[in-house]
Protein backbone atom coordinates (compact mmCIF):
# COMPACT_ATOMS: atom_id res chain seq x y z
CA UNK A 1 0.00 0.00 0.00
CA UNK A 2 1.77 3.11 -1.28
CA UNK A 3 0.86 6.29 0.60
CA UNK A 4 1.32 9.68 -1.05
CA UNK A 5 1.05 13.17 0.44
CA UNK A 6 1.28 16.35 -1.64
CA UNK A 7 1.23 20.07 -0.92
CA UNK A 8 2.36 23.49 -2.16
CA UNK A 9 6.01 24.35 -1.55
CA UNK A 10 5.14 27.46 0.45
CA UNK A 11 2.01 29.00 1.98
CA UNK A 12 1.77 32.62 3.13
CA UNK A 13 -1.28 34.01 4.93
CA UNK A 14 -2.10 37.29 6.62
CA UNK A 15 -3.17 40.89 6.08
CA UNK A 16 -0.92 42.46 3.45
CA UNK A 17 0.46 39.16 2.18
CA UNK A 18 -0.06 40.48 -1.37
CA UNK A 19 2.88 42.83 -0.83
CA UNK A 20 5.18 39.79 -0.95
CA UNK A 21 4.10 38.92 -4.50
CA UNK A 22 6.90 40.82 -6.24
CA UNK A 23 9.64 39.23 -4.15
CA UNK A 24 8.12 35.79 -4.72
CA UNK A 25 7.78 36.34 -8.47
CA UNK A 26 11.35 37.58 -8.76
CA UNK A 27 12.60 34.18 -7.62
CA UNK A 28 11.56 32.79 -11.01
CA UNK A 29 12.67 35.51 -13.44
CA UNK A 30 11.95 39.01 -14.70
CA UNK A 31 8.48 38.38 -16.15
CA UNK A 32 5.30 36.50 -15.37
CA UNK A 33 1.90 35.82 -16.87
CA UNK A 34 -0.87 37.22 -14.67
CA UNK A 35 -4.14 35.32 -15.12
CA UNK A 36 -6.71 37.34 -13.27
CA UNK A 37 -10.45 37.61 -12.87
CA UNK A 38 -11.64 40.55 -14.98
CA UNK A 39 -13.41 42.13 -12.01
CA UNK A 40 -10.38 41.70 -9.75
CA UNK A 41 -8.20 43.26 -12.46
CA UNK A 42 -10.15 46.50 -12.14
CA UNK A 43 -9.63 46.52 -8.38
CA UNK A 44 -6.08 45.22 -8.05
CA UNK A 45 -4.42 45.27 -11.45
CA UNK A 46 -2.46 48.50 -11.01
CA UNK A 47 -1.41 47.50 -7.50
CA UNK A 48 -0.13 44.10 -8.62
CA UNK A 49 1.79 45.71 -11.48
CA UNK A 50 3.46 48.14 -9.08
CA UNK A 51 4.31 45.44 -6.52
CA UNK A 52 5.97 43.28 -9.16
CA UNK A 53 7.64 46.15 -11.03
CA UNK A 54 9.32 47.24 -7.80
CA UNK A 55 11.09 43.85 -7.81
CA UNK A 56 12.01 43.99 -11.50
CA UNK A 57 9.21 41.70 -12.67
CA UNK A 58 7.07 42.62 -15.68
CA UNK A 59 3.53 41.25 -15.77
CA UNK A 60 1.81 40.14 -18.96
CA UNK A 61 -1.86 40.33 -17.98
CA UNK A 62 -4.59 38.02 -19.24
CA UNK A 63 -8.06 38.69 -17.80
CA UNK A 64 -10.58 35.83 -17.64
CA UNK A 65 -14.29 35.69 -16.91
CA UNK A 66 -17.03 33.12 -17.04
CA UNK A 67 -16.68 29.36 -16.90
CA UNK A 68 -13.36 27.71 -17.68
CA UNK A 69 -14.04 25.57 -20.74
CA UNK A 70 -11.71 23.72 -23.10
CA UNK A 71 -12.21 26.51 -25.64
CA UNK A 72 -11.41 29.29 -23.16
CA UNK A 73 -8.27 27.46 -22.05
CA UNK A 74 -7.16 27.09 -25.66
CA UNK A 75 -7.66 30.84 -26.24
CA UNK A 76 -5.75 31.72 -23.08
CA UNK A 77 -2.83 29.52 -24.02
CA UNK A 78 -2.73 30.97 -27.53
CA UNK A 79 -2.52 34.48 -26.06
CA UNK A 80 -0.03 33.76 -23.29
CA UNK A 81 2.38 31.17 -24.65
CA UNK A 82 4.24 33.63 -26.96
CA UNK A 83 5.44 35.45 -23.81
CA UNK A 84 7.18 32.21 -22.69
CA UNK A 85 6.39 32.81 -19.01
CA UNK A 86 8.68 31.20 -16.42
CA UNK A 87 5.89 31.82 -13.91
CA UNK A 88 2.10 32.08 -13.91
CA UNK A 89 0.39 34.16 -11.24
CA UNK A 90 -3.30 33.30 -10.86
CA UNK A 91 -5.35 35.87 -8.95
CA UNK A 92 -9.04 35.98 -8.13
CA UNK A 93 -11.68 33.35 -7.41
CA UNK A 94 -11.67 29.64 -8.16
CA UNK A 95 -12.25 29.98 -11.90
CA UNK A 96 -9.34 32.39 -12.38
CA UNK A 97 -7.12 30.07 -10.35
CA UNK A 98 -8.23 27.13 -12.49
CA UNK A 99 -7.43 29.06 -15.66
CA UNK A 100 -3.99 29.85 -14.27
CA UNK A 101 -3.43 26.19 -13.48
CA UNK A 102 -4.34 25.20 -17.02
CA UNK A 103 -1.87 27.72 -18.43
CA UNK A 104 0.89 26.71 -15.99
CA UNK A 105 0.42 23.08 -17.00
CA UNK A 106 0.63 23.93 -20.70
CA UNK A 107 3.68 26.16 -20.19
CA UNK A 108 5.42 23.68 -17.84
CA UNK A 109 6.17 26.47 -15.39
CA UNK A 110 5.73 27.47 -11.76
CA UNK A 111 2.44 28.77 -10.39
CA UNK A 112 1.69 31.26 -7.62
CA UNK A 113 -1.96 31.45 -6.59
CA UNK A 114 -3.43 34.61 -5.05
CA UNK A 115 -7.01 33.93 -3.95
CA UNK A 116 -9.21 36.94 -3.31
CA UNK A 117 -12.09 34.90 -1.88
CA UNK A 118 -12.28 31.84 0.36
CA UNK A 119 -15.11 30.14 -1.52
CA UNK A 120 -13.19 26.90 -2.06
CA UNK A 121 -9.83 25.19 -1.50
CA UNK A 122 -8.55 25.52 -5.08
CA UNK A 123 -5.54 27.71 -4.14
CA UNK A 124 -3.44 24.85 -2.76
CA UNK A 125 -4.41 22.04 -5.11
CA UNK A 126 -3.12 20.79 -8.44
CA UNK A 127 -6.66 20.08 -9.65
CA UNK A 128 -8.66 22.33 -11.92
CA UNK A 129 -12.19 21.97 -13.24
CA UNK A 130 -13.44 22.36 -16.81
CA UNK A 131 -17.12 23.08 -17.56
CA UNK A 132 -19.24 22.74 -20.65
CA UNK A 133 -21.31 25.52 -22.19
CA UNK A 134 -24.22 24.70 -19.87
CA UNK A 135 -22.21 25.27 -16.67
CA UNK A 136 -22.04 21.52 -16.07
CA UNK A 137 -18.85 19.94 -14.80
CA UNK A 138 -17.06 18.38 -17.76
CA UNK A 139 -13.75 17.12 -16.38
CA UNK A 140 -11.28 17.48 -13.52
CA UNK A 141 -7.75 17.97 -14.84
CA UNK A 142 -4.46 17.91 -12.93
CA UNK A 143 -1.19 19.78 -13.01
CA UNK A 144 1.90 17.63 -12.49
CA UNK A 145 2.58 19.37 -9.17
CA UNK A 146 0.83 21.65 -6.71
CA UNK A 147 1.22 25.41 -6.93
CA UNK A 148 4.71 26.45 -5.93
CA UNK A 149 3.45 29.24 -3.68
CA UNK A 150 0.10 30.33 -2.25
CA UNK A 151 -0.37 33.92 -1.05
CA UNK A 152 -3.53 34.50 0.97
CA UNK A 153 -4.02 38.16 1.86
CA UNK A 154 -6.72 37.95 4.51
CA UNK A 155 -7.50 41.67 4.25
CA UNK A 156 -8.50 41.06 0.62
CA UNK A 157 -10.38 37.87 1.45
CA UNK A 158 -12.23 39.64 4.27
CA UNK A 159 -13.35 42.30 1.79
CA UNK A 160 -15.23 39.79 -0.37
CA UNK A 161 -18.99 39.33 0.17
CA UNK A 162 -19.98 36.93 2.93
CA UNK A 163 -21.73 34.68 0.40
CA UNK A 164 -18.36 33.56 -0.94
CA UNK A 165 -17.12 32.78 2.55
CA UNK A 166 -20.26 30.79 3.34
CA UNK A 167 -19.71 28.66 0.23
CA UNK A 168 -16.15 28.04 1.38
CA UNK A 169 -17.43 26.80 4.72
CA UNK A 170 -19.65 24.32 2.92
CA UNK A 171 -16.83 23.06 0.72
CA UNK A 172 -14.42 22.59 3.63
CA UNK A 173 -16.62 21.05 6.33
CA UNK A 174 -16.99 17.79 4.38
CA UNK A 175 -13.30 16.87 4.16
CA UNK A 176 -13.05 15.01 7.47
CA UNK A 177 -15.91 12.68 6.59
CA UNK A 178 -14.87 12.15 2.97
CA UNK A 179 -11.29 11.32 3.95
CA UNK A 180 -12.62 8.84 6.52
CA UNK A 181 -14.69 7.06 3.88
CA UNK A 182 -11.79 7.00 1.45
CA UNK A 183 -9.50 5.47 4.09
CA UNK A 184 -12.03 2.86 5.18
CA UNK A 185 -12.67 1.79 1.62
CA UNK A 186 -8.98 1.74 0.70
CA UNK A 187 -9.62 4.34 -2.00
CA UNK A 188 -7.00 6.45 -3.71
CA UNK A 189 -6.41 10.15 -3.21
CA UNK A 190 -5.67 12.75 -5.91
CA UNK A 191 -2.10 11.49 -6.24
CA UNK A 192 -3.26 7.94 -7.00
CA UNK A 193 -1.96 6.78 -3.64
CA UNK A 194 -3.43 5.89 -0.26
CA UNK A 195 -3.89 8.53 2.39
CA UNK A 196 -1.36 9.17 5.14
CA UNK A 197 -2.31 9.62 8.77
CA UNK A 198 -1.14 13.20 8.32
CA UNK A 199 -3.84 13.87 5.72
CA UNK A 200 -6.62 12.54 7.96
CA UNK A 201 -5.28 14.52 10.92
CA UNK A 202 -5.38 17.70 8.85
CA UNK A 203 -8.93 16.98 7.68
CA UNK A 204 -9.98 16.39 11.30
CA UNK A 205 -8.37 19.67 12.35
CA UNK A 206 -10.21 21.46 9.55
CA UNK A 207 -13.54 20.20 10.89
CA UNK A 208 -12.78 21.12 14.50
CA UNK A 209 -11.58 24.60 13.53
CA UNK A 210 -14.66 25.39 11.47
CA UNK A 211 -17.06 24.19 14.16
CA UNK A 212 -15.23 26.39 16.68
CA UNK A 213 -14.59 29.50 14.58
CA UNK A 214 -16.81 29.37 11.50
CA UNK A 215 -19.70 31.40 12.89
CA UNK A 216 -17.47 34.17 14.31
CA UNK A 217 -15.37 34.19 11.14
CA UNK A 218 -18.46 34.63 8.98
CA UNK A 219 -19.33 37.76 10.96
CA UNK A 220 -16.05 39.30 9.79
CA UNK A 221 -16.57 38.36 6.14
CA UNK A 222 -17.24 41.41 4.01
CA UNK A 223 -15.84 43.85 6.55
CA UNK A 224 -12.29 43.97 5.21
CA UNK A 225 -11.04 43.49 8.77
CA UNK A 226 -9.83 39.95 9.50
CA UNK A 227 -10.15 38.80 13.10
CA UNK A 228 -8.25 35.97 14.82
CA UNK A 229 -11.25 33.68 14.24
CA UNK A 230 -11.33 34.72 10.59
CA UNK A 231 -7.61 33.92 10.21
CA UNK A 232 -8.08 30.48 11.72
CA UNK A 233 -11.12 29.71 9.58
CA UNK A 234 -9.41 30.86 6.38
CA UNK A 235 -6.45 28.61 7.13
CA UNK A 236 -8.88 25.73 7.62
CA UNK A 237 -10.88 26.52 4.47
CA UNK A 238 -7.90 26.95 2.16
CA UNK A 239 -4.87 25.13 3.56
CA UNK A 240 -6.32 22.37 5.76
CA UNK A 241 -9.23 21.67 3.45
CA UNK A 242 -7.00 21.64 0.38
CA UNK A 243 -4.47 19.25 1.88
CA UNK A 244 -7.22 17.17 3.45
CA UNK A 245 -9.11 16.51 0.24
CA UNK A 246 -6.17 16.13 -2.11
CA UNK A 247 -4.08 13.86 0.07
CA UNK A 248 -6.98 12.34 2.05
CA UNK A 249 -9.42 11.64 -0.76
CA UNK A 250 -13.07 12.39 -1.49
CA UNK A 251 -16.36 10.51 -1.28
CA UNK A 252 -20.09 10.98 -1.87
CA UNK A 253 -20.34 14.63 -0.81
CA UNK A 254 -18.15 15.73 -3.71
CA UNK A 255 -19.31 13.04 -6.11
CA UNK A 256 -22.78 14.57 -5.84
CA UNK A 257 -21.53 17.74 -7.54
CA UNK A 258 -21.70 15.67 -10.75
CA UNK A 259 -25.40 14.99 -10.33
CA UNK A 260 -26.91 17.89 -8.39
CA UNK A 261 -26.48 20.52 -11.16
CA UNK A 262 -28.84 18.44 -13.33
CA UNK A 263 -31.70 18.88 -10.89
CA UNK A 264 -34.08 21.74 -11.73
CA UNK A 265 -32.90 25.01 -10.23
CA UNK A 266 -29.38 23.84 -9.32
CA UNK A 267 -27.41 24.38 -12.55
CA UNK A 268 -25.69 27.45 -11.11
CA UNK A 269 -25.73 26.57 -7.40
CA UNK A 270 -22.33 27.40 -5.83
CA UNK A 271 -20.02 24.41 -5.52
CA UNK A 272 -19.54 24.79 -1.77
CA UNK A 273 -23.27 24.87 -1.10
CA UNK A 274 -23.76 21.75 -3.21
CA UNK A 275 -21.09 20.00 -1.15
CA UNK A 276 -22.76 21.10 2.09
CA UNK A 277 -26.00 19.37 1.14
CA UNK A 278 -24.04 16.49 -0.35
CA UNK A 279 -22.38 15.90 3.01
CA UNK A 280 -25.74 15.54 4.73
CA UNK A 281 -26.78 13.02 2.08
CA UNK A 282 -23.51 11.11 2.61
CA UNK A 283 -23.94 10.97 6.39
CA UNK A 284 -27.56 9.90 5.96
CA UNK A 285 -26.37 7.02 3.77
CA UNK A 286 -23.76 6.12 6.39
CA UNK A 287 -26.61 5.70 8.92
CA UNK A 288 -24.47 7.35 11.57
CA UNK A 289 -25.46 7.22 15.22
CA UNK A 290 -22.66 9.38 16.66
CA UNK A 291 -24.52 12.69 16.64
CA UNK A 292 -22.50 14.10 13.72
CA UNK A 293 -25.61 14.81 11.65
CA UNK A 294 -27.30 16.66 14.50
CA UNK A 295 -24.15 18.69 15.14
CA UNK A 296 -23.90 19.64 11.48
CA UNK A 297 -27.57 20.59 11.19
CA UNK A 298 -27.13 22.90 14.18
CA UNK A 299 -23.94 24.43 12.76
CA UNK A 300 -25.50 24.86 9.30
CA UNK A 301 -28.26 26.87 10.93
CA UNK A 302 -25.73 29.17 12.61
CA UNK A 303 -23.73 29.87 9.44
CA UNK A 304 -26.62 29.87 6.97
CA UNK A 305 -25.74 26.77 4.95
CA UNK A 306 -28.57 24.96 3.14
CA UNK A 307 -29.82 21.75 4.74
CA UNK A 308 -32.15 20.67 1.92
CA UNK A 309 -32.22 20.68 -1.86
CA UNK A 310 -35.03 23.23 -1.72
CA UNK A 311 -32.87 25.59 0.36
CA UNK A 312 -30.10 25.04 -2.19
CA UNK A 313 -32.48 26.28 -4.90
CA UNK A 314 -34.02 23.09 -6.30
CA UNK A 315 -37.58 23.19 -7.60
CA UNK A 316 -40.01 20.32 -8.12
CA UNK A 317 -37.56 17.44 -7.76
CA UNK A 318 -39.30 14.15 -8.57
CA UNK A 319 -38.21 10.53 -8.36
CA UNK A 320 -37.08 10.34 -12.00
CA UNK A 321 -34.91 13.44 -11.66
CA UNK A 322 -33.40 12.15 -8.43
CA UNK A 323 -32.62 8.86 -10.19
CA UNK A 324 -30.87 10.72 -13.02
CA UNK A 325 -28.81 12.78 -10.57
CA UNK A 326 -27.89 9.58 -8.73
CA UNK A 327 -26.78 7.88 -11.95
CA UNK A 328 -24.51 10.80 -12.86
CA UNK A 329 -23.12 10.94 -9.33
CA UNK A 330 -22.19 7.27 -9.34
CA UNK A 331 -20.08 7.79 -12.47
CA UNK A 332 -17.69 9.96 -10.43
CA UNK A 333 -14.60 8.14 -9.21
CA UNK A 334 -15.15 9.40 -5.67
CA UNK A 335 -18.48 7.56 -5.40
CA UNK A 336 -16.60 4.28 -5.03
CA UNK A 337 -15.03 5.54 -1.79
CA UNK A 338 -17.86 4.40 0.42
CA UNK A 339 -18.61 1.66 2.93
CA UNK A 340 -20.81 -0.22 0.47
CA UNK A 341 -21.57 -0.20 -3.23
CA UNK A 342 -24.41 2.24 -3.71
CA UNK A 343 -27.23 1.64 -6.15
CA UNK A 344 -28.99 4.38 -8.08
CA UNK A 345 -32.14 3.63 -6.12
CA UNK A 346 -30.47 3.98 -2.72
CA UNK A 347 -28.79 7.26 -3.63
CA UNK A 348 -31.97 8.61 -5.24
CA UNK A 349 -33.93 7.79 -2.08
CA UNK A 350 -31.35 9.65 0.00
CA UNK A 351 -31.66 12.68 -2.29
CA UNK A 352 -35.45 12.63 -2.01
CA UNK A 353 -35.06 12.50 1.79
CA UNK A 354 -33.37 15.91 1.54
CA UNK A 355 -35.73 17.60 -0.91
CA UNK A 356 -37.19 19.62 1.95
Short mmCIF file of N, CA, C and O in Angstrom, two decimals, residues 10 89 146 245 287 294 305:
data_model
loop_
_atom_site.label_atom_id
_atom_site.label_comp_id
_atom_site.label_asym_id
_atom_site.label_seq_id
_atom_site.Cartn_x
_atom_site.Cartn_y
_atom_site.Cartn_z
N UNK A 10 5.16 26.41 -0.57
CA UNK A 10 5.14 27.46 0.45
C UNK A 10 3.75 28.08 0.52
O UNK A 10 3.09 28.27 -0.51
N UNK A 89 1.04 33.69 -12.46
CA UNK A 89 0.39 34.16 -11.24
C UNK A 89 -1.11 34.12 -11.51
O UNK A 89 -1.58 34.74 -12.47
N UNK A 146 1.62 20.59 -7.34
CA UNK A 146 0.83 21.65 -6.71
C UNK A 146 1.43 23.01 -7.02
O UNK A 146 2.59 23.12 -7.43
N UNK A 245 -8.41 17.19 1.32
CA UNK A 245 -9.11 16.51 0.24
C UNK A 245 -8.14 15.91 -0.77
O UNK A 245 -8.36 14.80 -1.27
N UNK A 287 -25.76 6.10 7.79
CA UNK A 287 -26.61 5.70 8.92
C UNK A 287 -25.87 5.88 10.25
O UNK A 287 -25.84 5.01 11.11
N UNK A 294 -26.65 15.64 13.67
CA UNK A 294 -27.30 16.66 14.50
C UNK A 294 -26.40 17.87 14.70
O UNK A 294 -26.84 19.02 14.65
N UNK A 305 -25.91 27.74 6.04
CA UNK A 305 -25.74 26.77 4.95
C UNK A 305 -27.05 26.05 4.69
O UNK A 305 -27.83 25.80 5.62
#
